[in-house]
């Protein structure tokens, strides 16, 4: 009798791992990062060895944090590579300047680090900085707060010098790859702002930055209340959890990953710190840890934390001469728990009304920008304005989809509206002949529809509303207009949907709609 391999449905088969567990173990496919990892390792070891040779080991260790700028290098052109690493080096030097200047002032240090985390979160999200995002600038700032007071200028210059060295090395290696031929280098798209500066106040980015700053401040305050002694670890942990976004889904999953990874990393940290590496040995160990972190941080966050934890512990023990390894690793684990808890709490800080209002306003902004483009014709300024509003709508929709369940349910009432709006924006940008033939009628229809959507607000205070219930229904006014425009392009007629603006909020957010689909 032939034997067959049991399937997952067979009782004797090995059970499949839950998605949450599988996420902690699986390495996601990513482009090769060996080049940036090698640069980071070299730039980590060189200042440590130099500091040892000059009799300034602490300065060498502080300077080695500038090597973290190499982690932001990508696979772009030499110019793109240098710009990314130089920008990260500037952020690291700024973080060290803020942290070191506040060293010795515990409460001010927590407040200053929280404000820096909020500013960095806003700038990094706006400029779409690659991973690890705000983690390293906040980490360097928080480490700076734990250093002895004084010597701020020397520390900043040391970090900036190593960051500049990482920039030059990144540029040189990118040039060498470019000489090797197009197959050895994959250029990334030219970077651009996620949203236009004038659209920034209407996007979710400012509130995301506020939540990140609040999480970092809450983590530092909790550490002070618990009198652990190293609040910078808690603040860095909170920033790391929210590095990919401050919405609840991301915060919850990354908090779990960081907690599990840190717990495992404490074992490795204890083993390495117990050997008390000094001189060249500590340089080699820290360089090796940096190299591995760069290779795996984008592929699996939990596994990366196994190597981040001993890196931070060894930096502390080497810079301060502390020998209580068990106490330090225990503090690290407790601080991580406090930071993760603060990040999870901050991830819940959004109301249904706020999310729905921002998504509704994003829809009406797109409609009004589309109306302006139709009236003005193919004017670049108007096209750019419509593109900016579309970007904000996409961003709002993406972020609200990652919020906690109650917020997602309320915001999902506008899913059809947002989808149809994006479709309409694409049709308007194409400027079909029928749209140009009756631009006034099209603009009037778009503005009329914006008036319909604008006052509509789902009943966010009703906790009994379900995503699939009648309370979540929204009038398909935008779907009506989308079908009308489609028919317009095929029949060369100019239908204007017969919509009637609602006089106020309706139960479930529905707007009164009258008239036919098209005349």
Coordinates of C-alpha atoms in Angstrom, one line a residue:
X1 CA 0.0 0.0 0.0
X2 CA 1.4 3.4 -1.0
X3 CA 1.8 6.0 1.7
X4 CA 0.5 9.6 1.0
X5 CA 1.6 12.7 2.7
X6 CA -1.1 13.9 5.1
X7 CA -2.8 17.2 4.2
X8 CA -3.6 19.9 6.6
X9 CA -7.1 18.6 6.9
X10 CA -5.9 15.2 8.0
X11 CA -6.1 14.6 11.8
X12 CA -2.5 13.4 11.9
X13 CA -1.1 16.4 10.0
X14 CA 1.0 19.1 11.7
X15 CA -1.3 22.0 12.6
X16 CA -0.7 25.3 10.8
X17 CA 0.8 28.1 12.9
X18 CA -1.5 31.0 13.7
X19 CA -0.8 34.1 11.6
X20 CA 0.4 36.0 14.7
X21 CA 3.0 33.3 15.5
X22 CA 4.0 32.9 11.8
X23 CA 4.6 36.6 11.6
X24 CA 7.2 36.3 14.4
X25 CA 9.1 33.6 12.6
X26 CA 9.0 34.2 8.9
X27 CA 11.5 36.3 7.0
X28 CA 9.8 38.4 4.4
X29 CA 11.5 38.6 1.0
X30 CA 13.3 41.9 0.5
X31 CA 16.0 43.3 -1.8
X32 CA 19.6 42.7 -0.8
X33 CA 20.9 45.0 2.0
X34 CA 24.4 43.7 2.2
X35 CA 25.9 46.9 1.0
X36 CA 24.3 49.2 3.6
X37 CA 24.9 46.6 6.3
X38 CA 28.6 46.5 5.5
X39 CA 28.9 50.3 5.5
X40 CA 27.1 50.4 8.9
X41 CA 29.4 47.7 10.3
X42 CA 32.5 49.5 9.2
X43 CA 31.3 52.9 10.4
X44 CA 30.4 51.3 13.8
X45 CA 33.8 49.7 14.4
X46 CA 36.0 52.5 13.1
X47 CA 35.1 55.2 15.6
X48 CA 35.2 52.7 18.5
X49 CA 38.7 51.6 17.6
X50 CA 39.8 55.2 17.0
X51 CA 38.4 56.3 20.4
X52 CA 40.2 53.5 22.1
X53 CA 43.5 54.5 20.4
X54 CA 43.1 58.1 21.4
X55 CA 42.2 57.3 25.0
X56 CA 38.6 58.5 24.5
X57 CA 36.5 55.2 24.5
X58 CA 33.3 56.9 25.4
X59 CA 33.5 59.4 22.6
X60 CA 34.2 56.6 20.2
X61 CA 31.1 54.7 21.4
X62 CA 29.0 57.9 21.1
X63 CA 30.4 58.6 17.6
X64 CA 29.5 55.0 16.5
X65 CA 25.8 55.9 16.7
X66 CA 26.4 58.0 13.6
X67 CA 26.9 54.8 11.7
X68 CA 23.2 54.1 12.0
X69 CA 22.7 56.6 9.2
X70 CA 23.9 53.9 6.8
X71 CA 20.8 51.8 7.6
X72 CA 18.8 54.3 5.6
X73 CA 20.6 53.7 2.4
X74 CA 18.7 52.1 -0.4
X75 CA 19.4 50.7 -3.8
X76 CA 19.0 53.9 -5.8
X77 CA 21.4 56.0 -7.7
X78 CA 24.5 57.4 -6.0
X79 CA 22.7 60.8 -5.6
X80 CA 19.7 59.1 -4.0
X81 CA 21.9 57.0 -1.8
X82 CA 23.9 60.0 -0.6
X83 CA 20.8 62.1 0.0
X84 CA 19.1 59.4 2.1
X85 CA 22.1 58.7 4.3
X86 CA 23.0 62.4 4.7
X87 CA 19.5 63.2 5.8
X88 CA 19.6 60.4 8.3
X89 CA 23.0 61.6 9.6
X90 CA 21.5 65.1 10.1
X91 CA 18.6 63.6 12.0
X92 CA 20.9 61.6 14.2
X93 CA 23.1 64.6 15.0
X94 CA 20.1 66.7 15.8
X95 CA 18.8 63.9 18.1
X96 CA 22.2 63.8 19.9
X97 CA 22.2 67.6 20.2
X98 CA 18.7 67.6 21.9
X99 CA 19.4 64.6 24.1
X100 CA 22.8 65.6 25.3
X101 CA 21.8 69.2 26.0
X102 CA 19.0 67.9 28.3
X103 CA 21.3 65.3 30.1
X104 CA 21.0 65.6 33.8
X105 CA 17.5 67.2 33.6
X106 CA 15.3 64.1 33.8
X107 CA 11.9 65.5 33.3
X108 CA 13.0 68.0 30.7
X109 CA 14.8 65.1 28.9
X110 CA 11.5 63.1 28.7
X111 CA 9.6 66.1 27.4
X112 CA 12.3 67.1 24.9
X113 CA 12.6 63.5 23.6
X114 CA 8.8 63.3 23.2
X115 CA 8.8 66.6 21.2
X116 CA 11.6 65.4 19.0
X117 CA 9.8 62.1 18.4
X118 CA 6.7 64.0 17.2
X119 CA 8.7 66.3 14.9
X120 CA 10.7 63.4 13.5
X121 CA 7.6 61.3 12.9
X122 CA 6.0 64.1 11.0
X123 CA 9.1 64.9 8.8
X124 CA 9.9 61.2 8.2
X125 CA 6.3 60.4 7.2
X126 CA 6.1 63.4 5.0
X127 CA 9.3 62.6 3.2
X128 CA 8.6 58.9 3.1
X129 CA 11.9 57.9 4.7
X130 CA 12.6 54.2 4.5
X131 CA 12.9 51.9 7.5
X132 CA 13.9 52.0 10.3
X133 CA 12.2 55.4 10.2
X134 CA 12.2 57.4 13.4
X135 CA 13.7 54.6 15.5
X136 CA 17.3 55.6 15.3
X137 CA 17.0 59.4 15.7
X138 CA 14.8 58.9 18.8
X139 CA 17.2 56.2 20.1
X140 CA 20.2 58.5 19.7
X141 CA 18.3 61.3 21.4
X142 CA 17.3 59.1 24.3
X143 CA 20.8 57.7 24.7
X144 CA 22.1 61.3 24.7
X145 CA 19.8 62.1 27.7
X146 CA 21.5 59.2 29.6
X147 CA 25.0 60.5 29.1
X148 CA 26.8 62.7 31.7
X149 CA 26.0 66.4 31.3
X150 CA 28.4 68.5 29.2
X151 CA 30.5 67.9 26.0
X152 CA 27.4 68.3 23.8
X153 CA 29.2 70.0 21.0
X154 CA 31.9 67.3 21.0
X155 CA 29.3 64.5 20.9
X156 CA 27.3 66.1 18.1
X157 CA 30.4 66.6 16.0
X158 CA 31.5 63.0 16.5
X159 CA 28.1 61.7 15.5
X160 CA 28.0 64.0 12.5
X161 CA 31.5 63.1 11.4
X162 CA 30.7 59.4 11.3
X163 CA 27.4 60.1 9.6
X164 CA 29.3 62.0 6.9
X165 CA 31.7 59.1 6.5
X166 CA 28.8 56.8 6.1
X167 CA 27.4 59.2 3.4
X168 CA 30.6 59.2 1.5
X169 CA 31.0 55.4 1.6
X170 CA 27.4 54.9 0.5
X171 CA 28.0 57.2 -2.5
X172 CA 31.3 55.6 -3.4
X173 CA 29.8 52.0 -3.3
X174 CA 26.8 53.2 -5.2
X175 CA 29.1 54.6 -7.9
X176 CA 31.0 51.3 -8.0
X177 CA 27.8 49.4 -8.5
X178 CA 26.7 51.9 -11.2
X179 CA 30.0 51.2 -13.1
X180 CA 29.3 47.5 -12.9
X181 CA 26.3 47.9 -15.3
X182 CA 22.6 48.4 -15.0
X183 CA 22.1 44.8 -13.8
X184 CA 24.1 45.6 -10.6
X185 CA 21.9 48.6 -9.6
X186 CA 18.2 49.1 -9.3
X187 CA 17.3 52.7 -9.2
X188 CA 14.4 53.7 -6.9
X189 CA 11.8 56.1 -8.0
X190 CA 12.5 59.8 -7.3
X191 CA 11.4 60.7 -3.8
X192 CA 8.7 63.2 -3.3
X193 CA 6.6 64.5 -0.4
X194 CA 3.7 62.2 0.6
X195 CA 1.3 65.2 0.6
X196 CA 1.8 68.8 -0.5
X197 CA 2.8 71.2 2.4
X198 CA -0.5 73.1 2.0
X199 CA -2.4 69.9 2.3
X200 CA -0.5 68.7 5.4
X201 CA -2.9 70.2 8.0
X202 CA -5.8 68.3 6.4
X203 CA -4.0 65.0 6.4
X204 CA -3.7 62.5 9.3
X205 CA 0.0 63.0 9.5
X206 CA 0.0 65.7 12.2
X207 CA -2.2 63.6 14.5
X208 CA 0.0 60.6 13.9
X209 CA 3.0 62.7 15.0
X210 CA 1.1 63.8 18.1
X211 CA 0.3 60.2 19.0
X212 CA 3.9 59.2 18.6
X213 CA 5.1 62.0 20.8
X214 CA 2.5 61.2 23.4
X215 CA 3.6 57.6 23.4
X216 CA 7.3 58.5 23.9
X217 CA 6.4 61.0 26.7
X218 CA 4.1 58.5 28.4
X219 CA 6.8 55.8 28.3
X220 CA 9.3 58.1 29.8
X221 CA 6.9 59.2 32.5
X222 CA 6.0 55.7 33.3
X223 CA 9.7 54.8 33.6
X224 CA 10.3 57.7 36.0
X225 CA 7.3 56.6 38.1
X226 CA 8.6 53.1 38.3
X227 CA 12.1 54.4 39.1
X228 CA 13.8 52.0 36.8
X229 CA 16.6 54.4 36.1
X230 CA 16.9 54.3 32.3
X231 CA 13.8 56.0 30.8
X232 CA 15.6 56.4 27.4
X233 CA 15.1 52.6 26.8
X234 CA 11.3 52.9 27.3
X235 CA 11.1 56.0 25.1
X236 CA 13.1 54.3 22.3
X237 CA 10.9 51.2 22.6
X238 CA 7.7 53.3 22.2
X239 CA 9.2 55.1 19.2
X240 CA 10.2 51.8 17.6
X241 CA 6.7 50.4 18.0
X242 CA 5.2 53.4 16.2
X243 CA 7.8 53.7 13.5
X244 CA 5.6 52.2 10.8
X245 CA 2.5 54.1 11.9
X246 CA 0.6 55.1 15.0
X247 CA -2.6 53.4 14.2
X248 CA -3.8 50.6 16.4
X249 CA -3.3 47.6 14.2
X250 CA 0.4 48.4 13.6
X251 CA 1.0 49.4 17.2
X252 CA -0.5 46.2 18.6
X253 CA 1.4 43.8 16.2
X254 CA 4.8 45.6 16.5
X255 CA 4.5 45.8 20.3
X256 CA 4.1 42.1 20.5
X257 CA 7.0 41.6 18.1
X258 CA 9.2 43.9 20.0
X259 CA 8.3 42.3 23.4
X260 CA 9.0 38.8 22.2
X261 CA 12.2 39.8 20.4
X262 CA 13.5 41.8 23.4
X263 CA 12.9 38.9 25.7
X264 CA 15.0 36.6 23.5
X265 CA 17.5 39.4 23.0
X266 CA 18.0 39.7 26.8
X267 CA 19.4 36.2 26.9
X268 CA 21.9 37.0 24.1
X269 CA 22.7 40.3 25.8
X270 CA 23.4 38.6 29.1
X271 CA 25.7 36.1 27.5
X272 CA 27.7 38.7 25.5
X273 CA 27.9 41.2 28.4
X274 CA 29.1 38.6 30.8
X275 CA 32.3 38.2 28.7
X276 CA 33.0 42.0 29.3
X277 CA 34.4 42.7 25.8
X278 CA 36.8 45.6 25.6
X279 CA 38.9 47.4 23.0
X280 CA 38.8 45.8 19.6
X281 CA 36.5 43.0 20.9
X282 CA 33.7 45.4 21.6
X283 CA 34.1 47.1 18.3
X284 CA 33.9 43.7 16.5
X285 CA 30.9 42.6 18.4
X286 CA 28.9 45.9 17.9
X287 CA 29.8 45.9 14.2
X288 CA 28.6 42.3 13.8
X289 CA 25.3 43.1 15.6
X290 CA 24.8 46.2 13.4
X291 CA 25.4 44.2 10.3
X292 CA 22.9 41.5 11.2
X293 CA 20.3 44.1 12.3
X294 CA 20.4 45.8 8.9
X295 CA 20.0 42.5 7.1
X296 CA 16.9 41.4 9.0
X297 CA 15.2 44.5 10.4
X298 CA 13.0 45.0 7.3
X299 CA 12.4 41.3 6.9
X300 CA 11.3 40.4 10.5
X301 CA 11.1 43.0 13.2
X302 CA 10.9 40.5 16.1
X303 CA 14.1 38.7 15.0
X304 CA 15.9 42.1 14.6
X305 CA 15.1 42.9 18.2
X306 CA 17.1 39.9 19.3
X307 CA 20.2 41.7 18.1
X308 CA 19.1 45.3 18.9
X309 CA 18.8 44.4 22.6
X310 CA 22.4 43.3 23.1
X311 CA 23.6 46.2 21.0
X312 CA 22.0 48.8 23.3
X313 CA 23.0 46.8 26.4
X314 CA 26.7 46.6 25.3
X315 CA 26.7 50.3 24.5
X316 CA 25.5 51.1 28.0
X317 CA 27.9 48.7 29.8
X318 CA 30.9 49.8 27.7
X319 CA 30.2 53.6 28.0
X320 CA 29.4 53.5 31.8
X321 CA 31.6 50.6 32.9
X322 CA 28.6 49.0 34.6
X323 CA 29.1 45.4 35.5
X324 CA 25.7 44.4 36.8
X325 CA 24.7 42.6 33.7
X326 CA 21.6 40.9 35.1
X327 CA 20.2 44.1 36.5
X328 CA 20.8 45.9 33.2
X329 CA 19.1 43.2 31.1
X330 CA 16.2 43.1 33.6
X331 CA 15.8 46.9 33.3
X332 CA 15.9 46.6 29.6
X333 CA 13.1 44.1 29.6
X334 CA 11.0 46.2 32.0
X335 CA 11.6 49.4 30.0
X336 CA 10.6 47.6 26.8
X337 CA 7.3 46.5 28.4
X338 CA 6.6 50.1 29.5
X339 CA 7.4 51.5 26.1
X340 CA 5.3 48.9 24.3
X341 CA 2.4 49.5 26.6
X342 CA 2.6 53.3 26.1
X343 CA 2.7 52.8 22.3
X344 CA -0.4 50.5 22.4
X345 CA -2.3 53.0 24.5
X346 CA -1.4 55.8 22.1
X347 CA -2.5 53.7 19.2
X348 CA -6.0 53.8 20.6
X349 CA -6.1 57.6 20.9
X350 CA -8.5 58.4 18.0
X351 CA -12.2 58.9 18.0
X352 CA -14.8 57.7 15.5
X353 CA -15.9 61.2 14.9
X354 CA -12.4 62.4 14.1
X355 CA -11.7 59.6 11.7
X356 CA -15.1 60.0 9.9
X357 CA -14.8 63.7 9.7
X358 CA -11.3 63.6 8.2
X359 CA -12.3 61.0 5.6
X360 CA -15.4 62.9 4.7
X361 CA -13.5 66.2 4.3
X362 CA -10.9 64.4 2.1
X363 CA -13.8 63.2 -0.2
X364 CA -15.3 66.7 -0.5
X365 CA -11.8 68.2 -1.1
X366 CA -11.3 65.9 -4.1
X367 CA -14.7 66.7 -5.5
X368 CA -14.1 70.5 -5.3
X369 CA -10.6 70.2 -6.7
X370 CA -12.0 68.1 -9.6
X371 CA -14.6 70.8 -10.2
X372 CA -11.9 73.5 -10.3
X373 CA -9.9 71.5 -12.8
X374 CA -12.9 70.9 -15.1
X375 CA -13.6 74.6 -15.2
X376 CA -10.0 75.7 -15.7
X377 CA -9.2 73.0 -18.2
X378 CA -5.9 71.1 -18.3
X379 CA -4.0 73.6 -16.1
X380 CA -0.9 72.1 -14.4
X381 CA -1.6 73.9 -11.1
X382 CA -5.2 72.6 -11.0
X383 CA -4.0 69.1 -11.9
X384 CA -1.4 69.2 -9.1
X385 CA -4.1 70.4 -6.7
X386 CA -6.3 67.5 -7.6
X387 CA -3.4 65.1 -7.3
X388 CA -2.6 66.4 -3.8
X389 CA -6.2 66.0 -2.6
X390 CA -6.3 62.4 -4.0
X391 CA -3.1 61.6 -2.1
X392 CA -4.6 62.9 1.1
X393 CA -7.8 60.8 0.5
X394 CA -5.7 57.7 -0.1
X395 CA -3.7 58.3 3.0
X396 CA -6.7 59.0 5.2
X397 CA -8.4 55.8 3.9
X398 CA -5.3 53.8 4.5
X399 CA -4.8 55.1 8.0
X400 CA -8.4 54.7 9.2
X401 CA -8.4 51.1 7.9
X402 CA -5.7 50.4 10.5
X403 CA -7.4 51.9 13.5
X404 CA -9.2 50.0 16.3
X405 CA -12.4 48.1 15.4
X406 CA -14.9 50.8 16.4
X407 CA -13.2 53.4 14.4
X408 CA -12.8 51.1 11.4
X409 CA -16.5 50.3 11.5
X410 CA -17.5 53.9 11.5
X411 CA -15.1 54.9 8.8
X412 CA -16.0 52.0 6.6
X413 CA -19.4 53.6 6.0
X414 CA -17.5 55.9 3.6
X415 CA -15.7 53.1 1.7
X416 CA -18.0 53.2 -1.3
X417 CA -18.0 57.0 -1.3
X418 CA -14.2 57.2 -1.2
X419 CA -13.7 54.5 -3.9
X420 CA -16.1 56.2 -6.3
X421 CA -14.5 59.6 -5.6
X422 CA -11.1 58.2 -6.6
X423 CA -12.6 56.8 -9.7
X424 CA -14.2 60.2 -10.6
X425 CA -10.8 62.0 -10.0
X426 CA -9.2 59.7 -12.5
X427 CA -12.0 60.4 -15.1
X428 CA -11.6 64.1 -14.6
X429 CA -7.8 64.0 -15.0
X430 CA -8.3 62.2 -18.3
X431 CA -10.5 65.1 -19.5
X432 CA -12.7 63.1 -22.0
X433 CA -14.3 65.0 -24.8
X434 CA -17.7 65.0 -23.1
X435 CA -16.3 66.6 -20.0
X436 CA -14.6 69.3 -22.0
X437 CA -17.8 69.9 -24.0
X438 CA -19.9 70.8 -20.9
X439 CA -17.4 71.8 -18.3
X440 CA -19.9 74.0 -16.5
X441 CA -22.4 71.2 -16.1
X442 CA -19.7 68.8 -14.9
X443 CA -18.3 71.3 -12.4
X444 CA -21.8 72.1 -11.2
X445 CA -22.5 68.3 -10.6
X446 CA -19.2 67.8 -8.7
X447 CA -19.8 70.8 -6.4
X448 CA -23.4 69.7 -5.9
X449 CA -22.3 66.3 -4.9
X450 CA -19.7 67.8 -2.5
X451 CA -22.6 69.6 -0.8
X452 CA -24.4 66.3 -0.5
X453 CA -21.4 64.5 1.1
X454 CA -20.2 67.4 3.3
X455 CA -22.9 67.5 6.0
X456 CA -23.3 63.7 6.2
X457 CA -21.9 62.1 9.3
X458 CA -22.4 58.5 10.5
X459 CA -23.8 58.2 13.9
X460 CA -20.5 57.7 15.7
X461 CA -22.0 57.8 19.1
X462 CA -24.2 54.8 18.5
X463 CA -22.1 51.8 19.7
X464 CA -24.8 49.4 18.4
X465 CA -23.9 50.2 14.8
X466 CA -22.4 47.2 13.0
X467 CA -20.3 47.3 9.9
X468 CA -22.9 45.3 8.0
X469 CA -26.0 46.8 9.6
X470 CA -28.3 49.5 8.4
X471 CA -26.6 52.1 10.5
X472 CA -23.4 51.8 8.4
X473 CA -25.2 52.5 5.1
X474 CA -24.3 55.5 3.1
X475 CA -26.3 56.9 0.1
X476 CA -24.6 55.7 -3.1
X477 CA -24.6 59.3 -4.5
X478 CA -21.0 59.1 -5.7
X479 CA -21.7 55.7 -7.4
X480 CA -24.6 57.4 -9.2
X481 CA -22.4 60.2 -10.4
X482 CA -19.7 57.7 -11.5
X483 CA -22.2 55.8 -13.6
X484 CA -23.5 59.0 -15.0
X485 CA -20.1 60.1 -16.1
X486 CA -19.4 56.7 -17.7
X487 CA -22.7 57.0 -19.6
X488 CA -21.8 60.6 -20.5
X489 CA -18.6 59.5 -22.3
X490 CA -20.5 56.9 -24.3
X491 CA -23.6 58.9 -25.2
X492 CA -22.1 62.4 -25.6
X493 CA -24.8 63.8 -23.3
X494 CA -24.4 65.8 -20.1
X495 CA -26.3 64.3 -17.3
X496 CA -26.3 66.0 -13.9
X497 CA -27.3 63.7 -11.1
X498 CA -30.4 64.9 -9.3
X499 CA -29.0 65.1 -5.8
X500 CA -30.5 67.1 -3.0
X501 CA -28.1 68.3 -0.2
X502 CA -29.0 66.9 3.2
X503 CA -30.2 69.5 5.7
X504 CA -28.1 67.9 8.4
X505 CA -26.7 64.6 9.7
X506 CA -29.0 61.7 8.9
X507 CA -29.2 58.4 10.8
X508 CA -26.3 56.2 9.6
X509 CA -24.8 59.1 7.6
X510 CA -27.2 58.8 4.6
X511 CA -27.8 61.8 2.4
X512 CA -31.0 62.4 0.7
X513 CA -30.8 61.7 -3.0
X514 CA -33.4 62.4 -5.6
X515 CA -33.7 62.1 -9.4
X516 CA -32.6 59.5 -11.8
X517 CA -29.2 58.1 -12.5
X518 CA -29.0 60.1 -15.7
X519 CA -31.3 62.3 -17.7

